[in-house]
mmCIF file of C-alpha atoms in Angstrom:
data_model
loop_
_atom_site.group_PDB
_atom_site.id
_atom_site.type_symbol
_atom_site.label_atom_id
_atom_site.label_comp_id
_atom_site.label_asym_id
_atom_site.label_seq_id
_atom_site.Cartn_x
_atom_site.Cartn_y
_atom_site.Cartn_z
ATOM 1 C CA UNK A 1 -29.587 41.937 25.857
ATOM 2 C CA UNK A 2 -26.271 39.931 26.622
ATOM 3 C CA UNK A 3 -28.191 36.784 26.802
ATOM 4 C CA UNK A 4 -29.824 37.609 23.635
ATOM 5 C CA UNK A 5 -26.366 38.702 21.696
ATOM 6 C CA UNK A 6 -24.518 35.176 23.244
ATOM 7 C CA UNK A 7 -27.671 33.339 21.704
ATOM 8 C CA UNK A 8 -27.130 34.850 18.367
ATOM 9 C CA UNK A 9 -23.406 34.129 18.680
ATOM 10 C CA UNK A 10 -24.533 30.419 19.426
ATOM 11 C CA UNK A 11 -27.188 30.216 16.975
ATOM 12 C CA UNK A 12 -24.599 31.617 14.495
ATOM 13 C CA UNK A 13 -21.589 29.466 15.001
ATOM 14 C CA UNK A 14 -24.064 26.126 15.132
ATOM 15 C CA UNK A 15 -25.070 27.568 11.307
ATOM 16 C CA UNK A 16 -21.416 27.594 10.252
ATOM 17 C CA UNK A 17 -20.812 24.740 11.387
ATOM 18 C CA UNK A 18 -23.233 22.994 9.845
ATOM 19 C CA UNK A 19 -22.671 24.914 6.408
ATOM 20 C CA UNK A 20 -19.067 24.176 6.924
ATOM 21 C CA UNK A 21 -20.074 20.548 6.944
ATOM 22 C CA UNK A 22 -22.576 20.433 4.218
ATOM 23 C CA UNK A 23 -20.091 22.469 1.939
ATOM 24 C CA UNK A 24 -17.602 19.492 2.958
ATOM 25 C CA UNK A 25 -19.377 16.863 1.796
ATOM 26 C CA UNK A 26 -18.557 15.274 -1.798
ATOM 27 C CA UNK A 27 -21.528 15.191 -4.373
ATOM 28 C CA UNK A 28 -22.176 11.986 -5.565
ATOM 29 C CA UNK A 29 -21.798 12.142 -9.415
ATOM 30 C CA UNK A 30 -22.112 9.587 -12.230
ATOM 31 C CA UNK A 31 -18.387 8.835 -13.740
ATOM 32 C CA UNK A 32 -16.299 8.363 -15.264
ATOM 33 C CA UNK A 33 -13.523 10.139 -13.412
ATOM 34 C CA UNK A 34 -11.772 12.866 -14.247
ATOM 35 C CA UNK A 35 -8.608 10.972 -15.470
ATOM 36 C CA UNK A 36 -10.207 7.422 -15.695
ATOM 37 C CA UNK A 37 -6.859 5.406 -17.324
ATOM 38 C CA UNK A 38 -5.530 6.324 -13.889
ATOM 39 C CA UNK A 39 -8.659 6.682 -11.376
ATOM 40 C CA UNK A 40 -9.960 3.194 -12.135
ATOM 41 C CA UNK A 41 -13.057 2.391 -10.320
ATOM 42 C CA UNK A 42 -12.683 -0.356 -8.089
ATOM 43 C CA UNK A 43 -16.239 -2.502 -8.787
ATOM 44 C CA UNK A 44 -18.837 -1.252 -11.380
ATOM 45 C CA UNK A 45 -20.942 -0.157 -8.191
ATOM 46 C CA UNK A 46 -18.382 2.223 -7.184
ATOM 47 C CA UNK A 47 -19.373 5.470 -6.071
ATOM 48 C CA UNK A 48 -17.790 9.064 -7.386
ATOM 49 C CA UNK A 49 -17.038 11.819 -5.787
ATOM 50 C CA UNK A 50 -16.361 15.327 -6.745
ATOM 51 C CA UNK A 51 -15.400 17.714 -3.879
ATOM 52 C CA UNK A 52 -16.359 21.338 -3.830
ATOM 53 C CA UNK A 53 -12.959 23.045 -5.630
ATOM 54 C CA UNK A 54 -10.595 24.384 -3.153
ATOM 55 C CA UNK A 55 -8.388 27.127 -3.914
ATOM 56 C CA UNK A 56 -4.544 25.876 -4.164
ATOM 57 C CA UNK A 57 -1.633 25.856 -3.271
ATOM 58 C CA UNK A 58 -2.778 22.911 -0.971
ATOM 59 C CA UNK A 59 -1.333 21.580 2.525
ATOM 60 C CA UNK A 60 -1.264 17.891 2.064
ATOM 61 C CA UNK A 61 0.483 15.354 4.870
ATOM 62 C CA UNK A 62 1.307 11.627 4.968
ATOM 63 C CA UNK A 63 0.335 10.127 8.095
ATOM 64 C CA UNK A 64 2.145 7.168 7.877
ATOM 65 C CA UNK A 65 2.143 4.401 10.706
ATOM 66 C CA UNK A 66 5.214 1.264 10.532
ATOM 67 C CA UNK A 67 7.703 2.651 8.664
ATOM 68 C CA UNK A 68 10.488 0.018 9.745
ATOM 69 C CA UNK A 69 10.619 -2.464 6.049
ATOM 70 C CA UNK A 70 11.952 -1.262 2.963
ATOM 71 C CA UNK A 71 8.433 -0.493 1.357
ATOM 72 C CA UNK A 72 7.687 1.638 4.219
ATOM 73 C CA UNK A 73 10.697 3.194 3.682
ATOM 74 C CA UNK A 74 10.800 3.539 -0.270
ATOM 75 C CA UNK A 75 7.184 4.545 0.033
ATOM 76 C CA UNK A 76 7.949 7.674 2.089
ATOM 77 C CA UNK A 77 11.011 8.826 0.059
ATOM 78 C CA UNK A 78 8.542 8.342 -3.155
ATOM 79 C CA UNK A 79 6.019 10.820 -1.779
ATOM 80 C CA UNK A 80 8.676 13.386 -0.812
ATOM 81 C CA UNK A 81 9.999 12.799 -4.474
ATOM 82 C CA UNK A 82 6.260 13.180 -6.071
ATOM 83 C CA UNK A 83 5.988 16.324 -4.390
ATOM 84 C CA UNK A 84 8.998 17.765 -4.983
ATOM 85 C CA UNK A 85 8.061 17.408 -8.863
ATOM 86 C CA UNK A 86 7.560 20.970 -10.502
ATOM 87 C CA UNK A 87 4.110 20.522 -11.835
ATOM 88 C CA UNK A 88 3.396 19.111 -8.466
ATOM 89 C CA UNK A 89 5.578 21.158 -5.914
ATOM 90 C CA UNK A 90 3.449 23.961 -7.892
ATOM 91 C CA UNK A 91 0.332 22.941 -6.505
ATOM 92 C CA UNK A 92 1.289 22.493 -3.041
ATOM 93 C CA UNK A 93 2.234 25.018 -0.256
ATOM 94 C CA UNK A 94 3.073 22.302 2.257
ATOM 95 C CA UNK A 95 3.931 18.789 2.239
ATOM 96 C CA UNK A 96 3.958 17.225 5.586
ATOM 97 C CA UNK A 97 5.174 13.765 6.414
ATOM 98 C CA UNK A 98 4.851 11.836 9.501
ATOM 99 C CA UNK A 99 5.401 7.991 10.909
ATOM 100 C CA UNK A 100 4.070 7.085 13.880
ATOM 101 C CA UNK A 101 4.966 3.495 14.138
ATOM 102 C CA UNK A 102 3.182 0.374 14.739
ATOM 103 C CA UNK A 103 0.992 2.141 17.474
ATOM 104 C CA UNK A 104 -2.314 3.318 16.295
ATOM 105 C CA UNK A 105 -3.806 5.519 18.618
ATOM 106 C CA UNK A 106 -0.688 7.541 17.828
ATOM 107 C CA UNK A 107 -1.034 7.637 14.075
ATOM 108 C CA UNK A 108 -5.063 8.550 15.158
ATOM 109 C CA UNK A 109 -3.416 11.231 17.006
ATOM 110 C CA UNK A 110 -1.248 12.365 14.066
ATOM 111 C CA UNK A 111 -4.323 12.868 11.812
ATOM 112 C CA UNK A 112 -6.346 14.867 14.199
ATOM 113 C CA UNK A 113 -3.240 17.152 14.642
ATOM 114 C CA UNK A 114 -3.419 17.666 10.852
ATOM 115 C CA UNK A 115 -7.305 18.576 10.643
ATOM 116 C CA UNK A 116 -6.825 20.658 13.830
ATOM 117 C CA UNK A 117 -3.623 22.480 11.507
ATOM 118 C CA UNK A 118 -6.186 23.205 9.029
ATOM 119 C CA UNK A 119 -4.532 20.822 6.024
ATOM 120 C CA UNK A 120 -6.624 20.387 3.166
ATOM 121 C CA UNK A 121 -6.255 17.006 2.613
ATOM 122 C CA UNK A 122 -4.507 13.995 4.594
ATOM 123 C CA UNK A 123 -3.292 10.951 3.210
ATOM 124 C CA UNK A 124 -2.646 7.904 5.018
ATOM 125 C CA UNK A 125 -1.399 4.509 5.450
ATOM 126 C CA UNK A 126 -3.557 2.795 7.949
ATOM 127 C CA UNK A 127 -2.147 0.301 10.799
ATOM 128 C CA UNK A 128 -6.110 -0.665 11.495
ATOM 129 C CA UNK A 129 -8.481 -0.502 8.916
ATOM 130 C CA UNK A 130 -11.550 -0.161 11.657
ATOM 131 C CA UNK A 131 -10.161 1.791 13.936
ATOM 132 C CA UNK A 132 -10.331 5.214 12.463
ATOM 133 C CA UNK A 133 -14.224 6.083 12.730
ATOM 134 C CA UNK A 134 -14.304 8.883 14.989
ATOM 135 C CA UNK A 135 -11.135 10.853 12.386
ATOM 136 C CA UNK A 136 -13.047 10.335 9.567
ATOM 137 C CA UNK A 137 -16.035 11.606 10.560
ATOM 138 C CA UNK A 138 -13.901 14.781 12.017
ATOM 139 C CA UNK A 139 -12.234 15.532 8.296
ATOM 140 C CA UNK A 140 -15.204 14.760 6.651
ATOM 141 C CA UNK A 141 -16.786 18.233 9.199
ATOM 142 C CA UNK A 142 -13.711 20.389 8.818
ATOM 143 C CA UNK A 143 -13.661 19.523 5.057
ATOM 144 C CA UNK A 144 -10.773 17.861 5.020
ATOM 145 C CA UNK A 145 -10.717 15.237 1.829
ATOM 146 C CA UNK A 146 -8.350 12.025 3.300
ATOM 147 C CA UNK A 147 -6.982 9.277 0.945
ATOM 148 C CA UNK A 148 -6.240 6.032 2.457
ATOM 149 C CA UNK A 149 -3.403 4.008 0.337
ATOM 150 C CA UNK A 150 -2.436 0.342 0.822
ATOM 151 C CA UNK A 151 -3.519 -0.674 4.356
ATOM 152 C CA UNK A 152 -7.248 0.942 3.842
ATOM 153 C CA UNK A 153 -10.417 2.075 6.098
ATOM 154 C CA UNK A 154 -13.226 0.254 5.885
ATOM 155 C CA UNK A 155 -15.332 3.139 5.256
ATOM 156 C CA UNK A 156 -17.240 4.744 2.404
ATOM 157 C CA UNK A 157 -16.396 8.822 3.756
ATOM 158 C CA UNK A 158 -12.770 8.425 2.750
ATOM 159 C CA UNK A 159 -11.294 7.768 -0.439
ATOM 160 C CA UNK A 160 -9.251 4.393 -1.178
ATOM 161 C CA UNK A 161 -6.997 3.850 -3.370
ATOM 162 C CA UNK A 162 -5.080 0.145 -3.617
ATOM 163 C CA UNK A 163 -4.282 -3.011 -5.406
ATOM 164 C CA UNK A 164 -6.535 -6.048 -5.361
ATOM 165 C CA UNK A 165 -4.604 -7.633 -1.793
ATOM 166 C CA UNK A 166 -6.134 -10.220 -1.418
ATOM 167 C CA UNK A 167 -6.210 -11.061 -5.399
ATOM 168 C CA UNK A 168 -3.006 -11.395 -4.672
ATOM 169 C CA UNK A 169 -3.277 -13.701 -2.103
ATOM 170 C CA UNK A 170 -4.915 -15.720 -4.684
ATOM 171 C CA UNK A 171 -2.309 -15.451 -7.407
ATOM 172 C CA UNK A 172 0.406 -16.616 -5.167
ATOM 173 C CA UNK A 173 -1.655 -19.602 -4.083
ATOM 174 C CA UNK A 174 -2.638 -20.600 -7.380
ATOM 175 C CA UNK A 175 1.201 -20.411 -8.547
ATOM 176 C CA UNK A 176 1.644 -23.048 -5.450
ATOM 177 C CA UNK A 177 -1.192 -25.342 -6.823
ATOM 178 C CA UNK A 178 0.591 -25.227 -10.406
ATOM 179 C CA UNK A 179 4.051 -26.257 -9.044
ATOM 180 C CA UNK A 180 2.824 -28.445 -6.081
ATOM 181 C CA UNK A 181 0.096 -30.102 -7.468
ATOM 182 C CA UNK A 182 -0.065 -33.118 -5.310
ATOM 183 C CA UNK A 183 -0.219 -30.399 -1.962
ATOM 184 C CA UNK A 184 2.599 -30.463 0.558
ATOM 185 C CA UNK A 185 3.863 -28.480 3.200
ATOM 186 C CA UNK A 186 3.697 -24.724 2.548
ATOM 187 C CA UNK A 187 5.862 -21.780 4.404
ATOM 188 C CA UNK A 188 3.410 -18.967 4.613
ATOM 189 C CA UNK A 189 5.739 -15.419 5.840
ATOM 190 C CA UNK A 190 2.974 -13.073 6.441
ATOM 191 C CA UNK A 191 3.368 -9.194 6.726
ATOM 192 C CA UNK A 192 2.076 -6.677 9.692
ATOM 193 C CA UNK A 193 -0.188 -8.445 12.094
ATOM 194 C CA UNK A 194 -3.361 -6.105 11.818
ATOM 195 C CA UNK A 195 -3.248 -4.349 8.691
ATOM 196 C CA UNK A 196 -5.689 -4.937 5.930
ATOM 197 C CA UNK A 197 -3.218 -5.623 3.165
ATOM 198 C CA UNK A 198 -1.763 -8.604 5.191
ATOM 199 C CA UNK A 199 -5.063 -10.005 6.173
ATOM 200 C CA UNK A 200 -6.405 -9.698 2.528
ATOM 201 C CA UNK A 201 -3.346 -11.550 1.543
ATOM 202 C CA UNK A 202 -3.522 -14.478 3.975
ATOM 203 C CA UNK A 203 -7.340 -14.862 3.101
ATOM 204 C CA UNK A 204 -6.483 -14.968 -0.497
ATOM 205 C CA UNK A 205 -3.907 -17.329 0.251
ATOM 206 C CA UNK A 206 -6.175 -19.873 2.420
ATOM 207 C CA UNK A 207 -9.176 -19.586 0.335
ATOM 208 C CA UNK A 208 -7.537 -20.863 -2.923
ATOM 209 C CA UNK A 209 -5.497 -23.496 -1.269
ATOM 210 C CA UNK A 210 -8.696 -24.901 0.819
ATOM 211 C CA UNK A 211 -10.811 -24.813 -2.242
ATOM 212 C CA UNK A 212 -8.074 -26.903 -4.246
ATOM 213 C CA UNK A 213 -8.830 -30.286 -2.989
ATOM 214 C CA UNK A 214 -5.189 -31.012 -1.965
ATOM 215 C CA UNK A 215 -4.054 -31.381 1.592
ATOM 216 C CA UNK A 216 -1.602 -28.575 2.850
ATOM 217 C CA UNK A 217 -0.228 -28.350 5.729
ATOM 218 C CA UNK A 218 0.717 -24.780 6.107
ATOM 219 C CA UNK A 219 3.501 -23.190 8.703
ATOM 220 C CA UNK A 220 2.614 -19.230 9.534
ATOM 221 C CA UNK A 221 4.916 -16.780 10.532
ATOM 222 C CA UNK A 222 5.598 -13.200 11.028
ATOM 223 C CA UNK A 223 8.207 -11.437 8.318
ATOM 224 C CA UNK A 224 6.775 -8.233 8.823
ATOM 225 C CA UNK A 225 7.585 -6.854 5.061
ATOM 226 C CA UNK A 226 11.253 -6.820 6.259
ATOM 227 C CA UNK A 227 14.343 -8.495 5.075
ATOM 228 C CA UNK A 228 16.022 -9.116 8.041
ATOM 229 C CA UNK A 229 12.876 -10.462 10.507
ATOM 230 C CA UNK A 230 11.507 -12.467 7.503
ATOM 231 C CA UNK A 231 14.494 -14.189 7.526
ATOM 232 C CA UNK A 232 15.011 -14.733 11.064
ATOM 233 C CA UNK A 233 11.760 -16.092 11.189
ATOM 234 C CA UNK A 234 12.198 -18.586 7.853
ATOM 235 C CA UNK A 235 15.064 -19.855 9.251
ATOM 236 C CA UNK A 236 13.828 -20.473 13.168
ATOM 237 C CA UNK A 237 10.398 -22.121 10.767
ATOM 238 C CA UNK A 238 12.721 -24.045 8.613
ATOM 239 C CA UNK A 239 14.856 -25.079 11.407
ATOM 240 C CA UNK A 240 11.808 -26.422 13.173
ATOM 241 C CA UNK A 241 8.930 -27.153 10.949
ATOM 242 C CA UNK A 242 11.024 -27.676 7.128
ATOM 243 C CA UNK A 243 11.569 -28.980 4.601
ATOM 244 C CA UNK A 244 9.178 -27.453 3.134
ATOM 245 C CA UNK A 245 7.521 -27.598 -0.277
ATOM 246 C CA UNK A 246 6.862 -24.351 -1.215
ATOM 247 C CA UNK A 247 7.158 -20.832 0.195
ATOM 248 C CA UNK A 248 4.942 -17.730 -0.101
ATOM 249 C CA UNK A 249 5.896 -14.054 1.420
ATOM 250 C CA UNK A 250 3.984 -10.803 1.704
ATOM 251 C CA UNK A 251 7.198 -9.066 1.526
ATOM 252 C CA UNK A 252 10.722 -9.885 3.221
ATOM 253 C CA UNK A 253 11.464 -12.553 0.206
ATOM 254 C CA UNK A 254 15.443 -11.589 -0.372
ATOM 255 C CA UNK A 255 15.588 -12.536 3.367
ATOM 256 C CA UNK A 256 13.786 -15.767 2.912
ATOM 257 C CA UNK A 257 15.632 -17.158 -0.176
ATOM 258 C CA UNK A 258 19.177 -16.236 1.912
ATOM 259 C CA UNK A 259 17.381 -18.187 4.799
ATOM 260 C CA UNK A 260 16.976 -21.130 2.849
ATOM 261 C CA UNK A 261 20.508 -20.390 1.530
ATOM 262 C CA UNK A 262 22.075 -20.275 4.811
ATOM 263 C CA UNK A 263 19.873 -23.326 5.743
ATOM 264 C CA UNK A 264 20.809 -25.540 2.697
ATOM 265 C CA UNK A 265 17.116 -25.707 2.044
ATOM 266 C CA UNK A 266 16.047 -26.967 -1.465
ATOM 267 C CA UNK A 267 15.045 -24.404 -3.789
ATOM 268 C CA UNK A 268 10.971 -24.620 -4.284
ATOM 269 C CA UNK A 269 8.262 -22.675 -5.782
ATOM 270 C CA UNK A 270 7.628 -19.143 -4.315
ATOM 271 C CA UNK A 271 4.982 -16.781 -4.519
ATOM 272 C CA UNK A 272 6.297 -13.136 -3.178
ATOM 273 C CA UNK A 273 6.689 -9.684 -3.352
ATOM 274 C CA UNK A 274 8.365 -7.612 -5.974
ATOM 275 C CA UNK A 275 11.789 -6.618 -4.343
ATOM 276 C CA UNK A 276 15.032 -6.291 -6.709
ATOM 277 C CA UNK A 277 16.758 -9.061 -4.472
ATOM 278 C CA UNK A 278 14.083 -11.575 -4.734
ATOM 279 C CA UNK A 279 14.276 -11.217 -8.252
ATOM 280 C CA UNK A 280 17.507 -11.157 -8.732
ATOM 281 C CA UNK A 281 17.357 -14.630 -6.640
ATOM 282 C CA UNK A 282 14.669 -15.916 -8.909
ATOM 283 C CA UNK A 283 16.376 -14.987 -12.107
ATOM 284 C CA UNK A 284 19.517 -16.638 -10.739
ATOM 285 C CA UNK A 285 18.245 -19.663 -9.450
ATOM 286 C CA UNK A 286 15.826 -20.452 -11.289
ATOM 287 C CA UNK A 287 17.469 -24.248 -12.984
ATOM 288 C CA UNK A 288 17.832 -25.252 -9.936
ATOM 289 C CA UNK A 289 13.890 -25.106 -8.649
ATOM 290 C CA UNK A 290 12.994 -21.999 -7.122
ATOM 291 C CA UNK A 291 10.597 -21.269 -9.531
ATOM 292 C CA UNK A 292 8.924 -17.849 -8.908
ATOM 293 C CA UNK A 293 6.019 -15.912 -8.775
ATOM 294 C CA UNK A 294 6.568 -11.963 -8.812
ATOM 295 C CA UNK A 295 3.659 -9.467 -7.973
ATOM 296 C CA UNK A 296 2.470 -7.148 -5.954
ATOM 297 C CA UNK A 297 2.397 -3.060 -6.468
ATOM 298 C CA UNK A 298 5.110 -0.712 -5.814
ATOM 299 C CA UNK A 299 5.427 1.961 -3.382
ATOM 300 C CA UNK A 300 4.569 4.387 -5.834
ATOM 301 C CA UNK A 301 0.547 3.943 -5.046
ATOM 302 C CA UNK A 302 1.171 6.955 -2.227
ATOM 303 C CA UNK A 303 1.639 9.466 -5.661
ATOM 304 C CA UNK A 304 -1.387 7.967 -6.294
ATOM 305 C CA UNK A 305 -3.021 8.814 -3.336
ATOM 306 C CA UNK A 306 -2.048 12.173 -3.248
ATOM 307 C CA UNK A 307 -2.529 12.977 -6.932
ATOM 308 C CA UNK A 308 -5.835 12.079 -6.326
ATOM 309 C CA UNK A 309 -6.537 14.081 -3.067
ATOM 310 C CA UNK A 310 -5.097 17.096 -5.044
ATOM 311 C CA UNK A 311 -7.876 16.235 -8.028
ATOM 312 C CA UNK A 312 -10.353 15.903 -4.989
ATOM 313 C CA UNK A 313 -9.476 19.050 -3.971
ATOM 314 C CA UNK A 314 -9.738 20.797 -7.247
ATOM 315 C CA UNK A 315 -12.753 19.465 -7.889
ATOM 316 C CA UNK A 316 -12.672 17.004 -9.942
ATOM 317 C CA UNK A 317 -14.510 13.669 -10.118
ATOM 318 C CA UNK A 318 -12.594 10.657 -8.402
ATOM 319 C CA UNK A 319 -13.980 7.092 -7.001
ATOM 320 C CA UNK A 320 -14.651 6.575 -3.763
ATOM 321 C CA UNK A 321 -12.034 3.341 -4.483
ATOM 322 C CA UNK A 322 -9.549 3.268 -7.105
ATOM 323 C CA UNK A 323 -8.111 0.248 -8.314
ATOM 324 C CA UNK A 324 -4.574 0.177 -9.022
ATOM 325 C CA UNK A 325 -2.894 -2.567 -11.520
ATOM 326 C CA UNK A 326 -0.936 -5.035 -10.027
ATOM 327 C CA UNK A 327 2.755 -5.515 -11.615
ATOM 328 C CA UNK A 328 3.879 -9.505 -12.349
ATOM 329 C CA UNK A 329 6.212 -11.449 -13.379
ATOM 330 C CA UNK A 330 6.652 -14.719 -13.344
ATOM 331 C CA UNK A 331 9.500 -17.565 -14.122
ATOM 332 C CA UNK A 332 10.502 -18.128 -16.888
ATOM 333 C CA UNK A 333 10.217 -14.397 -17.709
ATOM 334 C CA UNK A 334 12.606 -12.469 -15.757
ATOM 335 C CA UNK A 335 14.581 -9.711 -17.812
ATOM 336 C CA UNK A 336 17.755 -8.511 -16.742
ATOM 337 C CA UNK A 337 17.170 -4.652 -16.842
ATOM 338 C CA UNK A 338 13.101 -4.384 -17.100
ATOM 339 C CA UNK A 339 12.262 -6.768 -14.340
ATOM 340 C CA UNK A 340 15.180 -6.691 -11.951
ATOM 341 C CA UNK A 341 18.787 -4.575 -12.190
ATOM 342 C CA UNK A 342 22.001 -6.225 -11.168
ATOM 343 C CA UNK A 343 23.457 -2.836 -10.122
ATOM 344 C CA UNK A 344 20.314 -1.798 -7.663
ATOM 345 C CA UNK A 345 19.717 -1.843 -4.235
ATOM 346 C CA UNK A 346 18.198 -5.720 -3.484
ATOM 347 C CA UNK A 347 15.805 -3.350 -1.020
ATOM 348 C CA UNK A 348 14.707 -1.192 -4.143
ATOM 349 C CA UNK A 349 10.964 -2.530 -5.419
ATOM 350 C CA UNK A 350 10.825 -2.953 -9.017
ATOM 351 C CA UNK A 351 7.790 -1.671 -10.652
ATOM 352 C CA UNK A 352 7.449 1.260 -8.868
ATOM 353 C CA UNK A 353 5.383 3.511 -11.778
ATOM 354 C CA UNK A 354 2.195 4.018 -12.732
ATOM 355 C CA UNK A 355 2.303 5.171 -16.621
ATOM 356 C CA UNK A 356 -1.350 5.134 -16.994
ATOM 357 C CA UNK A 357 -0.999 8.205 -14.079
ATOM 358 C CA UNK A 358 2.152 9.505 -15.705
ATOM 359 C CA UNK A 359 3.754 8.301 -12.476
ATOM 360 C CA UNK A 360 7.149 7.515 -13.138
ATOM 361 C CA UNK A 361 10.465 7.124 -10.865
ATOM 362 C CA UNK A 362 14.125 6.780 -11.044
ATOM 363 C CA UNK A 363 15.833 4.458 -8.454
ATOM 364 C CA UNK A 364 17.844 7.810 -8.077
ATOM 365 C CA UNK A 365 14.655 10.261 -7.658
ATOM 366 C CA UNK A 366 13.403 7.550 -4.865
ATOM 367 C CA UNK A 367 16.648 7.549 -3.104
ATOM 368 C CA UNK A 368 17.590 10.626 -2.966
ATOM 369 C CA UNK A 369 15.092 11.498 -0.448
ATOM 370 C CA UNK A 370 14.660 10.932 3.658
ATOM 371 C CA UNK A 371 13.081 8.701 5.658
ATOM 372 C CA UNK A 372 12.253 10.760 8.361
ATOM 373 C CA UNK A 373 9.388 12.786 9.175
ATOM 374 C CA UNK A 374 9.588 16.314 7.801
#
């Protein structure tokens, strides 16, 4: 009788399990999505989702990993300032945030926390975008929709949502090929050493330069997305390897103009990032050669991320991989007041909005918000 009774107990937890994970898994629907001027399919091959509806309010968390660059930084104060917005505080019963550094066993650690805490959905910044096999499959049982922003998974059981990286990899390279057309020596400042978006980037970079036909003799370094190590290592690069002929940066480009500043380095054609400072530096500088190339996507893409978990969970239809526009400017186009602002933060990344999501930010929403983990 008891070894009966433990067998049904058995039989029946196996069977909830298994209807818990079938009920988990997203239906794959024909699009388009439910929004599609803001969930933008990445390819025309891209698959759609739509999520059995979940009840709100919602727990949602941001597992963040390096958090120690202004993006990082300006990215976690947007989400806290996304979800403090009425129509979408009103949807939410808890908005977690945590950073767990450059160390990714820890930010695996973070997420399986979160599924074990029963959250609904998790979105995250990835440090590795391979590493995170066995978590997915875990959410994807429990039910748990996760959104991966930025720094991706290479995985078709989570949602991505990002900017064409290593487009832009491409775009900076071919504003290098239009400005130094006979090739020349090239200062490359890369971003985080593992991460998808800085990998995407360099390949982007290489691939256009090494199909061009000119000879380039490119010097690689390690900026990290930060002001202060990108210029540290511009200047130790410039000190050793410069002049140089032109310059692109993942991120960190205030730091390298003032390191070519400091270093009495001509001004040449750059390809970066999208930071206040480096604009401001391009706008001001521009008669006198650095000729610039402005793109990339603000830190807004995590209200992407989790206005489309929250559409997940609601049911709606979403991509598997939303592309996100990218926003550029280039010389000799540089407004004073819609491209850069004079009285901002140089950390503060301009074109930090998606209208086509009715994402939107003040410099003094963003910064009005933490850092820290909450």
């Amino acid at each position: 009788m008891i070894k009966s009774l433990v067998g049904g107990i058995v039989a029946a937890t196996a069977f909830a399990m298994l209807s818990s994970s079938a009920i988990a898994d997203p239906e794959i629907v024909k699009g388009p999505a439910a929004e599609p001027d803001c969930f933008a399919p990445w390819a025309a091959d891209t698959q759609f989702f739509k999520f059995p509806r979940k009840e709100g309010p919602y727990r949602i968390a941001l597992a963040n990993g390096y958090i120690a660059n202004t993006w990082r930084i300006q990215m976690v104060q947007t989400a806290k300032a996304y979800a403090a917005q009425p129509d979408v505080a009103a949807k939410l019963k808890e908005f977690k945030v945590v950073s767990t550094g450059e160390d990714v066993p820890a930010q695996i650690s973070a997420i399986n926390n979160f599924i074990d805490s029963g959250y609904d959905a998790i979105v995250v910044n990835a440090q590795n975008p391979t590493a995170f096999g066995p978590v997915i499959k875990r959410a994807k049982e429990a039910g748990v929709v996760l959104v991966a922003f930025d720094n991706i998974l290479d995985t078709k059981d989570a949602i991505n949502v990002n900017v064409d990286q290593k487009g832009l990899g491409e775009l900076w390279a071919n504003w290098l090929i239009k400005h130094v057309p006979n090739g020349g020596k090239i200062l490359e400042v890369r971003g985080v050493a593992g991460t998808s978006v800085d990998t995407d980037r360099h390949n982007g970079i290489h691939e256009v330069l090494d199909a061009s036909g000119k000879k380039w003799e490119v010097t690689e370094v390690v900026g990290k997305w930060d002001d202060g190590v990108a210029q540290k290592a511009s200047a130790d690069a410039i000190a050793t390897n410069g002049p140089f002929d032109g310059v692109t940066g993942q991120g960190g480009d205030t730091g390298i103009v003032q390191a070519m500043i400091d270093a009495k380095h001509p001004f040449v054609p750059f390809g970066g990032e999208t930071e206040n400072g480096f604009r401001k530096f391009c706008a001001k500088f521009a008669a006198d050669g650095l000729k610039c190339s402005s793109a990339g996507t603000g830190p807004a893409q995590v209200a992407v991320a989790i206005k489309t978990a929250i559409a997940a969970l609601e049911g709606q239809v979403v991509p598997q991989a939303v592309k996100l526009p990218l926003a550029i400017v280039e010389d000799p186009n540089f407004k004073e007041g819609q491209d850069y602002f004079p009285d901002q933060s140089d950390n503060f990344f301009v074109g930090n909005s998606f209208p086509t999501c009715g994402i939107n930010f003040t410099a003094q929403e963003i910064m009005g918000q933490s850092k820290e983990n909450q």
